[in-house]
Amino acid sequence: MSVVYGKDTPKLGFGLMRLPKRGFAIDVEQVKTMVDLFLDAGFTYFDTAFVYPGSEPAIRKALVERHRRDSFTLATKLNARVAPTEKAAKKQFAASLERTGAGYFDYYLLHALMENNYERYEKFRLWDFVREQKEKGLIRNLGFSFHAGPQLLDRLLTEHPEVDFVQLQINYADWENPKVTSRANYETARRHGKLITVMEPVKGGSLANPPQEVQNVFRAINPYMSCASWAIRFVASLDGILTVLSGMSNVGQMEDNLSYMKNFRPLNEEEQEAIRQAQRILGNSSTIPCTACRYCVEGCPQQIRIPDIFAAMNRQLGNGQMAAAREAYFSAAHEGHRAADCVECRQCENVCPQHLPITDYLKTAAEMFPAKSRE
């Protein structure tokens, strides 16, 4: 079997950021089962990154050491934000090759470019570096993932026409979100003739369980399709999509995604109208648009589990589940690591791909869940 690049790539990709765990370690045996199910269904695209804890070694054990190299495509990423020097940044490439044992990367990306870090990639001469690796045959397709607006995206694609593809956050909830600018970024990439890999199609899992009003819209058309399926099929129905990454965390999620993507059918007009109705509903939603990427957690001096706190808040804000929200909050926020313990250093806001006012949200969480609420 030889892997086909480009427009014929199956429309579902396996995102490896949220792999299942046993305790604190990745559950490699479950990942093996998920990998086998994915490949057996005809899918080939696996996406990891240097900064995803344990992900590259896990996919070596679950995929690379168990399947022919020409039966899958593997993507990983170089993150300049975590590199103190140019030398350290460039070492990530060799480290990823060693961790994965892949020999080469089918897709290689400069990771999470946005307004406050894109110049670092220029400063460290990383565009030239990855182009050299491609010339050596160690990279087959070169791209970058992106978390900013269309003006910067247009500039980067104009200055770097050698890019083969771009990875964008696209989902129906953020299609017209002025902070995420899904539609404008999509249209910019297509105007430059670039294929697109899609990240966060289910918005960190929140669109798998949207507000009840949205669920009612979807179930009125098809009561048997999961809410996640609507989100993934929405982006897979767009032109120019290379593949849609789903960060699957267990076998059940894998089986659900395969059930409707194995024989992918684009949304018909009735289904497109249902998506538009859902977008109108979500336009009035007060939920926090956190995708649980967890970039904010690593540098938090108080070790506050910010995405988990936001998920608890959304149970109340989006679905009115006050008791369940309190339970989830106090499960995530232990003494000394609660929302009220935020010191307002704002390092979390500097790395947030969604550009969320995290400090303000934590103040709201502290008000929503005072300590006595646990009683």
PDB file of N, CA, C and O in Angstrom, residues 169-218:
ATOM      1  N   GLN A 169      -7.678  26.288  12.824  1.00  0.00           N
ATOM      2  CA  GLN A 169      -8.798  25.939  13.685  1.00  0.00           C
ATOM      3  C   GLN A 169     -10.077  26.336  12.964  1.00  0.00           C
ATOM      4  O   GLN A 169     -10.331  27.516  12.733  1.00  0.00           O
ATOM      5  N   ILE A 170     -10.871  25.332  12.615  1.00  0.00           N
ATOM      6  CA  ILE A 170     -12.135  25.590  11.929  1.00  0.00           C
ATOM      7  C   ILE A 170     -13.209  24.728  12.576  1.00  0.00           C
ATOM      8  O   ILE A 170     -13.044  23.507  12.706  1.00  0.00           O
ATOM      9  N   ASN A 171     -14.281  25.341  12.982  1.00  0.00           N
ATOM     10  CA  ASN A 171     -15.472  24.616  13.428  1.00  0.00           C
ATOM     11  C   ASN A 171     -16.678  25.523  13.233  1.00  0.00           C
ATOM     12  O   ASN A 171     -16.523  26.735  13.063  1.00  0.00           O
ATOM     13  N   TYR A 172     -17.858  24.947  13.252  1.00  0.00           N
ATOM     14  CA  TYR A 172     -19.027  25.754  12.923  1.00  0.00           C
ATOM     15  C   TYR A 172     -19.311  26.814  13.990  1.00  0.00           C
ATOM     16  O   TYR A 172     -19.863  27.876  13.692  1.00  0.00           O
ATOM     17  N   ALA A 173     -18.892  26.564  15.246  1.00  0.00           N
ATOM     18  CA  ALA A 173     -19.128  27.542  16.301  1.00  0.00           C
ATOM     19  C   ALA A 173     -18.243  28.768  16.135  1.00  0.00           C
ATOM     20  O   ALA A 173     -18.636  29.884  16.493  1.00  0.00           O
ATOM     21  N   ASP A 174     -17.033  28.600  15.602  1.00  0.00           N
ATOM     22  CA  ASP A 174     -16.085  29.702  15.444  1.00  0.00           C
ATOM     23  C   ASP A 174     -16.057  30.270  14.027  1.00  0.00           C
ATOM     24  O   ASP A 174     -15.179  31.085  13.716  1.00  0.00           O
ATOM     25  N   TRP A 175     -16.981  29.872  13.194  1.00  0.00           N
ATOM     26  CA  TRP A 175     -16.951  30.267  11.788  1.00  0.00           C
ATOM     27  C   TRP A 175     -16.898  31.788  11.631  1.00  0.00           C
ATOM     28  O   TRP A 175     -16.144  32.318  10.814  1.00  0.00           O
ATOM     29  N   GLU A 176     -17.681  32.505  12.444  1.00  0.00           N
ATOM     30  CA  GLU A 176     -17.672  33.974  12.394  1.00  0.00           C
ATOM     31  C   GLU A 176     -17.178  34.580  13.701  1.00  0.00           C
ATOM     32  O   GLU A 176     -17.389  35.762  13.950  1.00  0.00           O
ATOM     33  N   ASN A 177     -16.536  33.788  14.545  1.00  0.00           N
ATOM     34  CA  ASN A 177     -15.997  34.293  15.810  1.00  0.00           C
ATOM     35  C   ASN A 177     -14.900  35.308  15.509  1.00  0.00           C
ATOM     36  O   ASN A 177     -13.894  34.977  14.881  1.00  0.00           O
ATOM     37  N   PRO A 178     -15.042  36.572  15.941  1.00  0.00           N
ATOM     38  CA  PRO A 178     -14.047  37.595  15.578  1.00  0.00           C
ATOM     39  C   PRO A 178     -12.672  37.346  16.178  1.00  0.00           C
ATOM     40  O   PRO A 178     -11.686  37.931  15.709  1.00  0.00           O
ATOM     41  N   LYS A 179     -12.565  36.508  17.207  1.00  0.00           N
ATOM     42  CA  LYS A 179     -11.269  36.207  17.795  1.00  0.00           C
ATOM     43  C   LYS A 179     -10.582  35.040  17.097  1.00  0.00           C
ATOM     44  O   LYS A 179      -9.358  35.001  16.990  1.00  0.00           O
ATOM     45  N   VAL A 180     -11.365  34.072  16.613  1.00  0.00           N
ATOM     46  CA  VAL A 180     -10.793  32.894  15.963  1.00  0.00           C
ATOM     47  C   VAL A 180     -10.756  33.048  14.451  1.00  0.00           C
ATOM     48  O   VAL A 180      -9.870  32.535  13.778  1.00  0.00           O
ATOM     49  N   THR A 181     -11.723  33.755  13.888  1.00  0.00           N
ATOM     50  CA  THR A 181     -11.818  34.072  12.451  1.00  0.00           C
ATOM     51  C   THR A 181     -11.667  32.827  11.563  1.00  0.00           C
ATOM     52  O   THR A 181     -10.885  32.827  10.607  1.00  0.00           O
ATOM     53  N   SER A 182     -12.419  31.788  11.868  1.00  0.00           N
ATOM     54  CA  SER A 182     -12.322  30.549  11.096  1.00  0.00           C
ATOM     55  C   SER A 182     -12.576  30.785   9.614  1.00  0.00           C
ATOM     56  O   SER A 182     -11.804  30.346   8.756  1.00  0.00           O
ATOM     57  N   ARG A 183     -13.699  31.454   9.289  1.00  0.00           N
ATOM     58  CA  ARG A 183     -14.050  31.640   7.883  1.00  0.00           C
ATOM     59  C   ARG A 183     -13.004  32.482   7.153  1.00  0.00           C
ATOM     60  O   ARG A 183     -12.552  32.125   6.056  1.00  0.00           O
ATOM     61  N   ALA A 184     -12.611  33.594   7.745  1.00  0.00           N
ATOM     62  CA  ALA A 184     -11.656  34.490   7.081  1.00  0.00           C
ATOM     63  C   ALA A 184     -10.312  33.793   6.871  1.00  0.00           C
ATOM     64  O   ALA A 184      -9.679  33.953   5.814  1.00  0.00           O
ATOM     65  N   ASN A 185      -9.865  33.016   7.842  1.00  0.00           N
ATOM     66  CA  ASN A 185      -8.602  32.295   7.680  1.00  0.00           C
ATOM     67  C   ASN A 185      -8.719  31.216   6.613  1.00  0.00           C
ATOM     68  O   ASN A 185      -7.795  31.015   5.807  1.00  0.00           O
ATOM     69  N   TYR A 186      -9.844  30.507   6.625  1.00  0.00           N
ATOM     70  CA  TYR A 186     -10.073  29.480   5.601  1.00  0.00           C
ATOM     71  C   TYR A 186     -10.017  30.103   4.204  1.00  0.00           C
ATOM     72  O   TYR A 186      -9.331  29.595   3.305  1.00  0.00           O
ATOM     73  N   GLU A 187     -10.717  31.199   4.022  1.00  0.00           N
ATOM     74  CA  GLU A 187     -10.769  31.838   2.706  1.00  0.00           C
ATOM     75  C   GLU A 187      -9.396  32.380   2.295  1.00  0.00           C
ATOM     76  O   GLU A 187      -9.032  32.335   1.115  1.00  0.00           O
ATOM     77  N   THR A 188      -8.617  32.852   3.252  1.00  0.00           N
ATOM     78  CA  THR A 188      -7.270  33.342   2.953  1.00  0.00           C
ATOM     79  C   THR A 188      -6.374  32.206   2.464  1.00  0.00           C
ATOM     80  O   THR A 188      -5.656  32.345   1.463  1.00  0.00           O
ATOM     81  N   ALA A 189      -6.415  31.086   3.172  1.00  0.00           N
ATOM     82  CA  ALA A 189      -5.596  29.939   2.772  1.00  0.00           C
ATOM     83  C   ALA A 189      -5.990  29.432   1.394  1.00  0.00           C
ATOM     84  O   ALA A 189      -5.126  29.097   0.569  1.00  0.00           O
ATOM     85  N   ARG A 190      -7.267  29.388   1.113  1.00  0.00           N
ATOM     86  CA  ARG A 190      -7.725  28.899  -0.195  1.00  0.00           C
ATOM     87  C   ARG A 190      -7.358  29.879  -1.304  1.00  0.00           C
ATOM     88  O   ARG A 190      -7.058  29.470  -2.423  1.00  0.00           O
ATOM     89  N   ARG A 191      -7.383  31.164  -0.986  1.00  0.00           N
ATOM     90  CA  ARG A 191      -6.994  32.165  -1.981  1.00  0.00           C
ATOM     91  C   ARG A 191      -5.542  31.987  -2.388  1.00  0.00           C
ATOM     92  O   ARG A 191      -5.161  32.260  -3.534  1.00  0.00           O
ATOM     93  N   HIS A 192      -4.719  31.492  -1.467  1.00  0.00           N
ATOM     94  CA  HIS A 192      -3.315  31.194  -1.769  1.00  0.00           C
ATOM     95  C   HIS A 192      -3.153  29.793  -2.353  1.00  0.00           C
ATOM     96  O   HIS A 192      -2.015  29.371  -2.621  1.00  0.00           O
ATOM     97  N   GLY A 193      -4.233  29.080  -2.532  1.00  0.00           N
ATOM     98  CA  GLY A 193      -4.180  27.760  -3.143  1.00  0.00           C
ATOM     99  C   GLY A 193      -3.650  26.675  -2.225  1.00  0.00           C
ATOM    100  O   GLY A 193      -3.176  25.637  -2.715  1.00  0.00           O
ATOM    101  N   LYS A 194      -3.742  26.879  -0.922  1.00  0.00           N
ATOM    102  CA  LYS A 194      -3.187  25.911   0.025  1.00  0.00           C
ATOM    103  C   LYS A 194      -4.252  24.912   0.499  1.00  0.00           C
ATOM    104  O   LYS A 194      -5.394  25.288   0.758  1.00  0.00           O
ATOM    105  N   LEU A 195      -3.827  23.661   0.612  1.00  0.00           N
ATOM    106  CA  LEU A 195      -4.657  22.670   1.282  1.00  0.00           C
ATOM    107  C   LEU A 195      -4.648  22.942   2.781  1.00  0.00           C
ATOM    108  O   LEU A 195      -3.708  23.540   3.310  1.00  0.00           O
ATOM    109  N   ILE A 196      -5.684  22.476   3.462  1.00  0.00           N
ATOM    110  CA  ILE A 196      -5.865  22.795   4.875  1.00  0.00           C
ATOM    111  C   ILE A 196      -6.080  21.520   5.674  1.00  0.00           C
ATOM    112  O   ILE A 196      -6.919  20.682   5.307  1.00  0.00           O
ATOM    113  N   THR A 197      -5.320  21.365   6.749  1.00  0.00           N
ATOM    114  CA  THR A 197      -5.667  20.390   7.768  1.00  0.00           C
ATOM    115  C   THR A 197      -6.396  21.152   8.867  1.00  0.00           C
ATOM    116  O   THR A 197      -6.005  22.269   9.219  1.00  0.00           O
ATOM    117  N   VAL A 198      -7.429  20.539   9.387  1.00  0.00           N
ATOM    118  CA  VAL A 198      -8.302  21.221  10.350  1.00  0.00           C
ATOM    119  C   VAL A 198      -8.044  20.693  11.755  1.00  0.00           C
ATOM    120  O   VAL A 198      -8.065  19.482  11.991  1.00  0.00           O
ATOM    121  N   MET A 199      -7.796  21.624  12.687  1.00  0.00           N
ATOM    122  CA  MET A 199      -7.696  21.268  14.102  1.00  0.00           C
ATOM    123  C   MET A 199      -8.911  21.833  14.841  1.00  0.00           C
ATOM    124  O   MET A 199      -9.563  22.769  14.377  1.00  0.00           O
ATOM    125  N   GLU A 200      -9.204  21.244  15.971  1.00  0.00           N
ATOM    126  CA  GLU A 200     -10.320  21.657  16.832  1.00  0.00           C
ATOM    127  C   GLU A 200     -11.660  21.690  16.105  1.00  0.00           C
ATOM    128  O   GLU A 200     -12.456  22.621  16.295  1.00  0.00           O
ATOM    129  N   PRO A 201     -11.985  20.691  15.286  1.00  0.00           N
ATOM    130  CA  PRO A 201     -13.294  20.694  14.623  1.00  0.00           C
ATOM    131  C   PRO A 201     -14.448  20.534  15.613  1.00  0.00           C
ATOM    132  O   PRO A 201     -15.581  20.937  15.324  1.00  0.00           O
ATOM    133  N   VAL A 202     -14.148  19.930  16.773  1.00  0.00           N
ATOM    134  CA  VAL A 202     -15.177  19.735  17.801  1.00  0.00           C
ATOM    135  C   VAL A 202     -14.925  20.700  18.963  1.00  0.00           C
ATOM    136  O   VAL A 202     -15.491  20.557  20.029  1.00  0.00           O
ATOM    137  N   LYS A 203     -14.034  21.681  18.731  1.00  0.00           N
ATOM    138  CA  LYS A 203     -13.773  22.757  19.700  1.00  0.00           C
ATOM    139  C   LYS A 203     -13.405  22.199  21.069  1.00  0.00           C
ATOM    140  O   LYS A 203     -14.005  22.506  22.095  1.00  0.00           O
ATOM    141  N   GLY A 204     -12.374  21.345  21.068  1.00  0.00           N
ATOM    142  CA  GLY A 204     -11.908  20.772  22.317  1.00  0.00           C
ATOM    143  C   GLY A 204     -12.895  19.840  22.976  1.00  0.00           C
ATOM    144  O   GLY A 204     -12.801  19.564  24.175  1.00  0.00           O
ATOM    145  N   GLY A 205     -13.859  19.329  22.208  1.00  0.00           N
ATOM    146  CA  GLY A 205     -14.867  18.418  22.740  1.00  0.00           C
ATOM    147  C   GLY A 205     -16.170  19.095  23.093  1.00  0.00           C
ATOM    148  O   GLY A 205     -17.180  18.413  23.309  1.00  0.00           O
ATOM    149  N   SER A 206     -16.200  20.425  23.124  1.00  0.00           N
ATOM    150  CA  SER A 206     -17.420  21.122  23.544  1.00  0.00           C
ATOM    151  C   SER A 206     -18.570  20.919  22.556  1.00  0.00           C
ATOM    152  O   SER A 206     -19.741  20.914  22.947  1.00  0.00           O
ATOM    153  N   LEU A 207     -18.258  20.724  21.266  1.00  0.00           N
ATOM    154  CA  LEU A 207     -19.330  20.521  20.282  1.00  0.00           C
ATOM    155  C   LEU A 207     -19.811  19.074  20.246  1.00  0.00           C
ATOM    156  O   LEU A 207     -20.761  18.753  19.534  1.00  0.00           O
ATOM    157  N   ALA A 208     -19.163  18.207  21.014  1.00  0.00           N
ATOM    158  CA  ALA A 208     -19.692  16.848  21.194  1.00  0.00           C
ATOM    159  C   ALA A 208     -20.856  16.859  22.173  1.00  0.00           C
ATOM    160  O   ALA A 208     -21.672  15.939  22.187  1.00  0.00           O
ATOM    161  N   ASN A 209     -20.913  17.914  22.975  1.00  0.00           N
ATOM    162  CA  ASN A 209     -22.001  18.062  23.944  1.00  0.00           C
ATOM    163  C   ASN A 209     -22.410  19.530  24.002  1.00  0.00           C
ATOM    164  O   ASN A 209     -22.233  20.197  25.024  1.00  0.00           O
ATOM    165  N   PRO A 210     -22.978  20.055  22.901  1.00  0.00           N
ATOM    166  CA  PRO A 210     -23.343  21.469  22.861  1.00  0.00           C
ATOM    167  C   PRO A 210     -24.586  21.734  23.706  1.00  0.00           C
ATOM    168  O   PRO A 210     -25.202  20.793  24.229  1.00  0.00           O
ATOM    169  N   PRO A 211     -24.989  22.982  23.861  1.00  0.00           N
ATOM    170  CA  PRO A 211     -26.213  23.278  24.600  1.00  0.00           C
ATOM    171  C   PRO A 211     -27.406  22.464  24.078  1.00  0.00           C
ATOM    172  O   PRO A 211     -27.478  22.136  22.885  1.00  0.00           O
ATOM    173  N   GLN A 212     -28.339  22.185  24.964  1.00  0.00           N
ATOM    174  CA  GLN A 212     -29.456  21.306  24.632  1.00  0.00           C
ATOM    175  C   GLN A 212     -30.241  21.793  23.420  1.00  0.00           C
ATOM    176  O   GLN A 212     -30.703  20.997  22.602  1.00  0.00           O
ATOM    177  N   GLU A 213     -30.355  23.097  23.270  1.00  0.00           N
ATOM    178  CA  GLU A 213     -31.102  23.644  22.138  1.00  0.00           C
ATOM    179  C   GLU A 213     -30.457  23.244  20.816  1.00  0.00           C
ATOM    180  O   GLU A 213     -31.157  22.943  19.833  1.00  0.00           O
ATOM    181  N   VAL A 214     -29.128  23.220  20.785  1.00  0.00           N
ATOM    182  CA  VAL A 214     -28.421  22.781  19.576  1.00  0.00           C
ATOM    183  C   VAL A 214     -28.622  21.284  19.364  1.00  0.00           C
ATOM    184  O   VAL A 214     -28.869  20.829  18.235  1.00  0.00           O
ATOM    185  N   GLN A 215     -28.516  20.512  20.417  1.00  0.00           N
ATOM    186  CA  GLN A 215     -28.734  19.068  20.299  1.00  0.00           C
ATOM    187  C   GLN A 215     -30.116  18.772  19.734  1.00  0.00           C
ATOM    188  O   GLN A 215     -30.281  17.866  18.901  1.00  0.00           O
ATOM    189  N   ASN A 216     -31.105  19.534  20.162  1.00  0.00           N
ATOM    190  CA  ASN A 216     -32.476  19.308  19.672  1.00  0.00           C
ATOM    191  C   ASN A 216     -32.579  19.554  18.168  1.00  0.00           C
ATOM    192  O   ASN A 216     -33.297  18.838  17.463  1.00  0.00           O
ATOM    193  N   VAL A 217     -31.854  20.561  17.687  1.00  0.00           N
ATOM    194  CA  VAL A 217     -31.860  20.851  16.246  1.00  0.00           C
ATOM    195  C   VAL A 217     -31.327  19.658  15.457  1.00  0.00           C
ATOM    196  O   VAL A 217     -31.918  19.225  14.460  1.00  0.00           O
ATOM    197  N   PHE A 218     -30.199  19.111  15.904  1.00  0.00           N
ATOM    198  CA  PHE A 218     -29.585  17.999  15.188  1.00  0.00           C
ATOM    199  C   PHE A 218     -30.432  16.726  15.285  1.00  0.00           C
ATOM    200  O   PHE A 218     -30.596  16.002  14.298  1.00  0.00           O
TER     201      PHE A 218
END
